Short mmCIF file of C-alpha atoms and ligand atoms in Angstrom, two decimals:
data_model
loop_
_atom_site.label_atom_id
_atom_site.label_comp_id
_atom_site.label_asym_id
_atom_site.label_seq_id
_atom_site.Cartn_x
_atom_site.Cartn_y
_atom_site.Cartn_z
CA MET A 1 38.40 -22.74 20.66
CA GLN A 2 34.82 -23.96 20.49
CA ILE A 3 32.24 -22.54 18.36
CA GLU A 4 30.42 -21.70 21.40
CA GLN A 5 33.47 -19.85 22.63
CA ILE A 6 33.87 -18.04 19.70
CA ILE A 7 30.32 -16.93 19.80
CA LEU A 8 30.58 -15.91 23.55
CA SER A 9 34.24 -13.91 22.53
CA LEU A 10 31.86 -11.71 20.05
CA GLN A 11 30.89 -8.75 21.90
CA PRO A 12 27.20 -7.86 21.84
CA ASN A 13 26.66 -4.44 20.26
CA GLN A 14 23.83 -2.51 22.71
CA ASN A 15 20.78 -4.58 22.34
CA SER A 16 22.03 -7.04 19.75
CA TYR A 17 24.62 -9.81 19.34
CA MET A 18 25.18 -8.43 15.83
CA GLN A 19 28.84 -8.35 14.73
CA VAL A 20 29.70 -5.66 12.17
CA PHE A 21 33.45 -5.94 10.63
CA ASN A 22 34.55 -2.68 8.70
CA ASN A 23 37.65 -4.23 7.35
CA PHE A 24 39.07 -7.38 6.25
CA SER A 25 41.66 -7.64 9.00
CA ALA A 26 39.00 -7.42 11.79
CA ILE A 27 36.78 -10.10 10.38
CA LYS A 28 39.79 -12.49 9.65
CA GLN A 29 40.73 -13.30 13.03
CA VAL A 30 37.14 -14.77 13.54
CA LEU A 31 37.19 -16.68 10.28
CA ILE A 32 40.31 -18.21 11.29
CA SER A 33 39.11 -19.36 14.41
CA ILE A 34 35.82 -20.74 13.00
CA ASN A 35 38.05 -22.52 10.62
CA GLU A 36 40.39 -24.11 13.22
CA GLU A 37 37.20 -25.65 14.92
CA GLY A 38 36.02 -27.13 11.55
CA GLY A 39 33.08 -24.56 11.46
CA LYS A 40 31.08 -24.34 7.97
CA THR A 41 30.68 -20.76 6.66
CA GLY A 42 28.14 -19.46 4.30
CA PHE A 43 28.27 -16.25 2.50
CA VAL A 44 25.51 -13.91 1.52
CA PRO A 45 26.88 -11.16 -0.64
CA THR A 46 24.42 -7.90 -0.87
CA MET A 47 24.96 -4.61 -2.25
CA GLY A 48 22.73 -3.22 0.73
CA ALA A 49 19.18 -1.94 0.51
CA LEU A 50 18.13 -5.20 2.00
CA HIS A 51 14.69 -6.61 1.53
CA GLU A 52 12.75 -10.17 2.35
CA GLY A 53 14.73 -11.89 -0.80
CA HIS A 54 17.97 -11.13 1.10
CA LEU A 55 16.47 -12.40 4.43
CA SER A 56 15.64 -15.46 2.76
CA LEU A 57 18.99 -16.10 1.87
CA ILE A 58 20.68 -15.52 4.91
CA THR A 59 18.03 -18.02 6.37
CA LYS A 60 18.56 -20.42 4.22
CA ALA A 61 22.47 -19.89 5.25
CA CYS A 62 21.97 -20.14 8.49
CA LEU A 63 20.01 -23.54 8.45
CA GLU A 64 22.71 -24.94 6.16
CA ASN A 65 26.49 -23.41 7.86
CA ASP A 66 27.51 -22.84 11.43
CA PHE A 67 27.94 -18.99 10.79
CA VAL A 68 27.06 -16.84 8.01
CA ILE A 69 28.89 -13.72 6.60
CA VAL A 70 26.57 -10.89 4.85
CA SER A 71 28.79 -8.35 2.92
CA ILE A 72 27.46 -4.69 2.15
CA PHE A 73 29.29 -3.59 -0.43
CA ILE A 74 28.27 -1.36 -3.63
CA ASN A 75 30.62 -2.69 -5.90
CA PRO A 76 31.57 0.08 -8.35
CA THR A 77 33.14 -1.88 -11.27
CA GLN A 78 29.60 -3.64 -11.89
CA PHE A 79 27.88 -0.23 -12.52
CA ASN A 80 28.13 0.50 -16.49
CA ASN A 81 26.13 3.65 -15.59
CA LEU A 82 27.57 6.43 -13.15
CA GLU A 83 23.88 7.80 -12.21
CA ASP A 84 22.65 4.25 -11.57
CA PHE A 85 25.69 4.09 -9.12
CA ASP A 86 25.10 7.44 -7.62
CA ALA A 87 21.28 6.42 -7.41
CA TYR A 88 21.68 2.99 -6.02
CA PRO A 89 20.10 3.21 -2.40
CA ARG A 90 22.36 3.42 0.44
CA ILE A 91 20.85 2.48 3.71
CA VAL A 92 22.93 0.73 5.87
CA GLY A 93 21.35 2.18 9.20
CA GLN A 94 18.04 0.32 7.93
CA ASP A 95 20.12 -2.87 6.69
CA LEU A 96 21.66 -3.08 9.95
CA GLU A 97 18.13 -2.99 11.78
CA MET A 98 16.73 -5.69 9.49
CA LEU A 99 19.74 -7.76 10.19
CA GLU A 100 18.87 -7.43 14.21
CA LYS A 101 16.37 -10.55 13.93
CA PHE A 102 19.50 -12.78 13.17
CA ASP A 103 21.51 -14.49 16.06
CA ASP A 104 25.18 -13.89 16.41
CA ARG A 105 26.12 -16.63 13.88
CA VAL A 106 25.53 -13.99 11.25
CA LEU A 107 28.66 -11.75 10.97
CA ILE A 108 28.34 -8.46 8.69
CA PHE A 109 31.07 -7.44 6.70
CA ILE A 110 31.08 -3.77 5.53
CA PRO A 111 34.57 -3.71 3.85
CA GLN A 112 36.38 -0.40 2.87
CA VAL A 113 37.18 0.15 -0.94
CA GLU A 114 40.78 -0.41 -0.20
CA ASP A 115 40.04 -3.95 1.06
CA ILE A 116 38.32 -4.89 -2.25
CA TYR A 117 40.40 -2.78 -4.67
CA PRO A 118 43.92 -2.16 -3.04
CA ASN A 119 45.13 -1.46 -6.47
CA GLY A 120 42.80 0.84 -7.50
CA ILE A 121 39.01 0.56 -8.74
CA VAL A 122 39.55 -1.51 -11.66
CA SER A 123 37.80 -4.81 -13.21
CA GLN A 124 39.74 -7.94 -14.34
CA HIS A 125 38.80 -9.16 -17.53
CA PHE A 126 37.17 -12.69 -17.60
CA ASP A 127 36.15 -15.08 -20.38
CA PHE A 128 32.99 -17.19 -19.19
CA GLY A 129 32.44 -19.21 -22.24
CA GLY A 130 30.30 -16.82 -24.00
CA ILE A 131 27.65 -16.54 -21.34
CA GLU A 132 28.55 -13.18 -20.65
CA ASN A 133 27.64 -11.84 -23.79
CA GLN A 134 24.02 -12.65 -23.56
CA MET A 135 21.05 -10.09 -22.25
CA GLU A 136 22.94 -8.33 -19.43
CA GLY A 137 26.11 -8.72 -20.95
CA LYS A 138 25.12 -7.11 -24.10
CA PHE A 139 23.07 -4.24 -22.52
CA ARG A 140 25.67 -3.67 -19.48
CA PRO A 141 28.90 -3.80 -21.16
CA GLY A 142 31.39 -4.65 -18.29
CA HIS A 143 28.91 -5.69 -15.90
CA PHE A 144 30.03 -9.28 -15.48
CA ASP A 145 33.66 -8.31 -15.24
CA GLY A 146 32.92 -6.15 -12.43
CA VAL A 147 30.73 -9.03 -10.79
CA GLY A 148 33.59 -11.52 -11.29
CA THR A 149 36.37 -8.94 -9.80
CA VAL A 150 34.60 -8.50 -6.65
CA LEU A 151 33.35 -12.18 -5.97
CA THR A 152 37.07 -12.93 -6.87
CA THR A 153 38.26 -11.14 -4.32
CA PHE A 154 35.56 -12.09 -1.67
CA PHE A 155 35.74 -15.58 -2.42
CA SER A 156 39.63 -15.61 -2.09
CA LEU A 157 39.45 -13.65 1.51
CA LEU A 158 36.36 -15.03 3.15
CA LYS A 159 37.04 -18.77 1.77
CA PRO A 160 33.24 -19.45 2.27
CA ASP A 161 31.88 -23.00 1.98
CA ASN A 162 28.55 -22.25 0.43
CA ALA A 163 27.65 -18.97 -0.95
CA TYR A 164 23.88 -18.04 -1.73
CA PHE A 165 22.34 -15.95 -4.91
CA GLY A 166 18.92 -15.27 -5.90
CA GLU A 167 17.62 -16.40 -9.30
CA LYS A 168 16.11 -13.00 -9.95
CA ASP A 169 19.66 -12.35 -11.35
CA PHE A 170 19.72 -15.73 -13.05
CA GLN A 171 22.41 -14.93 -15.54
CA GLN A 172 24.77 -13.79 -12.61
CA LEU A 173 24.10 -16.79 -10.96
CA GLN A 174 25.36 -18.85 -13.80
CA ILE A 175 28.27 -16.62 -13.93
CA VAL A 176 28.90 -17.12 -10.67
CA LYS A 177 28.80 -20.89 -11.37
CA LYS A 178 31.39 -20.29 -14.40
CA LEU A 179 33.90 -18.03 -12.16
CA VAL A 180 34.11 -20.86 -9.40
CA ALA A 181 35.02 -23.49 -12.26
CA ILE A 182 37.55 -20.90 -13.68
CA GLN A 183 39.13 -20.08 -10.74
CA ASN A 184 39.03 -23.44 -8.83
CA PHE A 185 37.33 -21.77 -5.74
CA GLU A 186 36.09 -24.24 -3.41
CA VAL A 187 32.96 -23.27 -2.44
CA ASN A 188 29.16 -24.43 -3.46
CA ILE A 189 27.02 -22.02 -5.09
CA ILE A 190 23.58 -22.21 -4.38
CA GLY A 191 20.69 -20.59 -6.30
CA CYS A 192 17.71 -19.43 -4.31
CA PRO A 193 13.95 -18.71 -5.64
CA ILE A 194 12.77 -15.32 -6.49
CA LEU A 195 10.84 -13.65 -3.72
CA ARG A 196 7.95 -11.77 -4.81
CA GLU A 197 5.74 -8.59 -3.68
CA PRO A 198 2.26 -9.56 -3.34
CA THR A 199 1.85 -7.83 -6.92
CA GLY A 200 3.91 -10.21 -8.23
CA LEU A 201 6.99 -7.53 -8.85
CA ALA A 202 10.43 -9.79 -8.09
CA MET A 203 12.01 -8.32 -4.94
CA SER A 204 15.09 -6.01 -5.59
CA SER A 205 16.99 -3.24 -4.16
CA ARG A 206 15.97 -1.07 -6.68
CA ASN A 207 12.35 -1.27 -6.05
CA LYS A 208 12.70 1.33 -3.48
CA ARG A 209 13.13 3.66 -6.16
CA LEU A 210 9.86 3.41 -7.65
CA ASN A 211 6.91 5.94 -7.44
CA ASP A 212 3.39 4.84 -6.77
CA SER A 213 2.49 4.89 -10.44
CA GLN A 214 5.60 2.86 -11.55
CA LEU A 215 5.14 0.54 -8.58
CA GLN A 216 1.64 -0.12 -9.67
CA GLU A 217 2.23 -0.75 -13.42
CA SER A 218 5.22 -2.64 -12.57
CA LYS A 219 3.05 -5.70 -11.98
CA LEU A 220 2.73 -6.28 -15.62
CA ILE A 221 6.15 -7.86 -15.87
CA PHE A 222 5.15 -11.03 -13.88
CA LYS A 223 1.88 -10.71 -15.44
CA VAL A 224 3.54 -10.93 -19.00
CA LEU A 225 6.14 -13.94 -17.67
CA LYS A 226 3.49 -16.07 -16.46
CA GLN A 227 1.49 -15.64 -19.94
CA VAL A 228 4.77 -16.64 -21.49
CA LYS A 229 4.98 -19.44 -19.85
CA LYS A 230 1.38 -20.62 -20.45
CA ASP A 231 1.99 -20.26 -24.15
CA PHE A 232 5.30 -21.74 -24.15
CA GLY A 233 5.00 -24.98 -26.49
CA THR A 234 1.87 -23.80 -28.04
CA LYS A 235 3.08 -20.52 -29.39
CA SER A 236 6.21 -19.97 -31.33
CA ALA A 237 9.30 -17.89 -29.92
CA LYS A 238 8.49 -15.36 -32.73
CA GLU A 239 4.65 -14.86 -31.70
CA ILE A 240 5.44 -14.93 -27.86
CA MET A 241 8.02 -12.16 -28.95
CA GLN A 242 5.07 -10.10 -30.54
CA ASP A 243 2.79 -10.79 -27.67
CA VAL A 244 5.28 -9.26 -25.11
CA GLN A 245 6.45 -6.59 -27.25
CA LYS A 246 2.57 -5.72 -27.74
CA ALA A 247 1.87 -5.85 -23.96
CA PHE A 248 4.33 -3.10 -23.14
CA LYS A 249 3.77 -0.90 -26.31
CA ASN A 250 1.18 1.54 -24.70
CA ASN A 251 2.27 1.37 -21.31
CA THR A 252 3.12 4.96 -20.32
CA GLU A 253 5.47 4.15 -17.12
CA LEU A 254 7.09 0.83 -18.70
CA ASN A 255 9.89 0.41 -21.32
CA LEU A 256 10.54 -2.97 -22.55
CA GLU A 257 14.34 -3.18 -22.79
CA TYR A 258 14.86 -6.76 -23.98
CA PHE A 259 12.78 -10.03 -23.82
CA GLU A 260 14.41 -13.28 -24.62
CA ILE A 261 13.83 -17.00 -24.38
CA ALA A 262 16.92 -18.75 -23.82
CA ASP A 263 18.72 -22.14 -22.87
CA GLU A 264 19.11 -21.86 -19.04
CA SER A 265 23.02 -23.32 -19.28
CA THR A 266 24.29 -21.49 -22.55
CA LEU A 267 21.71 -18.57 -22.32
CA LYS A 268 21.79 -18.61 -26.02
CA PRO A 269 18.23 -17.26 -27.48
CA LEU A 270 15.69 -20.19 -28.31
CA GLN A 271 16.20 -21.42 -31.86
CA ILE A 272 14.06 -24.67 -31.39
CA VAL A 273 12.95 -26.40 -28.47
CA GLU A 274 14.90 -29.61 -27.80
CA LYS A 275 13.96 -32.22 -25.74
CA ASN A 276 15.83 -32.43 -22.23
CA LYS A 277 16.91 -29.00 -22.42
CA LYS A 278 15.37 -26.45 -19.90
CA TYR A 279 14.36 -22.86 -21.16
CA ARG A 280 13.59 -19.63 -19.20
CA ALA A 281 12.27 -16.41 -20.36
CA PHE A 282 14.18 -13.21 -19.39
CA ILE A 283 13.08 -9.68 -19.28
CA ALA A 284 14.33 -6.21 -18.59
CA VAL A 285 12.16 -3.03 -18.24
CA PHE A 286 12.76 0.46 -17.46
CA ALA A 287 10.29 2.02 -15.37
CA GLY A 288 11.72 5.78 -15.84
CA GLU A 289 15.60 5.66 -14.55
CA VAL A 290 15.11 2.44 -12.81
CA ARG A 291 16.03 -0.69 -14.49
CA LEU A 292 13.86 -4.08 -13.49
CA ILE A 293 14.80 -7.40 -14.69
CA ASP A 294 13.08 -10.83 -13.87
CA ASN A 295 12.87 -14.50 -15.16
CA ILE A 296 10.59 -17.42 -15.20
CA ALA A 297 11.60 -21.25 -15.70
CA LEU A 298 9.11 -22.36 -18.89
CA ASN A 299 9.65 -26.35 -18.36
O1 PAF B 301 23.71 -9.28 -6.88
C1 PAF B 301 24.11 -8.33 -6.33
O2 PAF B 301 23.77 -7.63 -5.23
C2 PAF B 301 25.88 -8.24 -6.39
O3 PAF B 301 25.92 -8.62 -8.19
C3 PAF B 301 26.93 -8.86 -5.92
C4 PAF B 301 26.52 -10.48 -5.97
C5 PAF B 301 26.67 -8.36 -4.31
C6 PAF B 301 28.08 -8.57 -6.13
O4 PAF B 301 28.33 -7.38 -5.84
#
């Protein structure tokens, strides 16, 4: 079957050609046809509550592939905190509306829990060479095992050629690259730049949970990161850390969880700046119950 025929064979929904697949066996048939025709597939995994950041990944994926699979699945095993899992925004109706602007080459996959966890909701354990123990790994035990588990299943089932991840979750992006190397998956992992609100706040599904005052104050996060970038190279890591702690100290809405300057590839905290190495500043902040993370490239 030609790719054009595959497109024609996809039955239109009422007003759009968007295709939603609710289980793996449904999408599998389409993937087999695409594969037979040598079509390239891109994959954008999401947990829903879509925002412009996700749409930018999907747009890039559409430019670089014949078909794009967008998954919406709130993966229970990557939440180390049950309240966070329960409070995670679930707005599939709105997500689908946002996806309507894409053409019929975008296939939406909303799997059942049984598709992803046929043997019960448990994580595999991974050794990612130590990067899983830094920052997010320290503060969210088990998180990266959960991410590794769900992506192992997605990559094995869907066999995409390219998969797209935002750099807001920079540590996750490095973990995924490691996962692909360890498991020998034939997928290119493509990191995409952080999209920000006009205030500078990094776009995130969790922003939907912020109240007005938290939203207002959250612009401090990027302001601080930009200052860190300016100071990097002139101030010591210790001085920068003290400045960051001071910036959040008297803020009534935001609580700093961690700030770290780390080597981009090992994610180990900076000791002394070495030539030819790339460094990034990473931050995690609580606004009430809502956890926000961000990062910035320093050199
Ligand atoms: O970044 C996310 O939204 C999730 O960690 C992912 C990659 C969809 C896996 O559940």
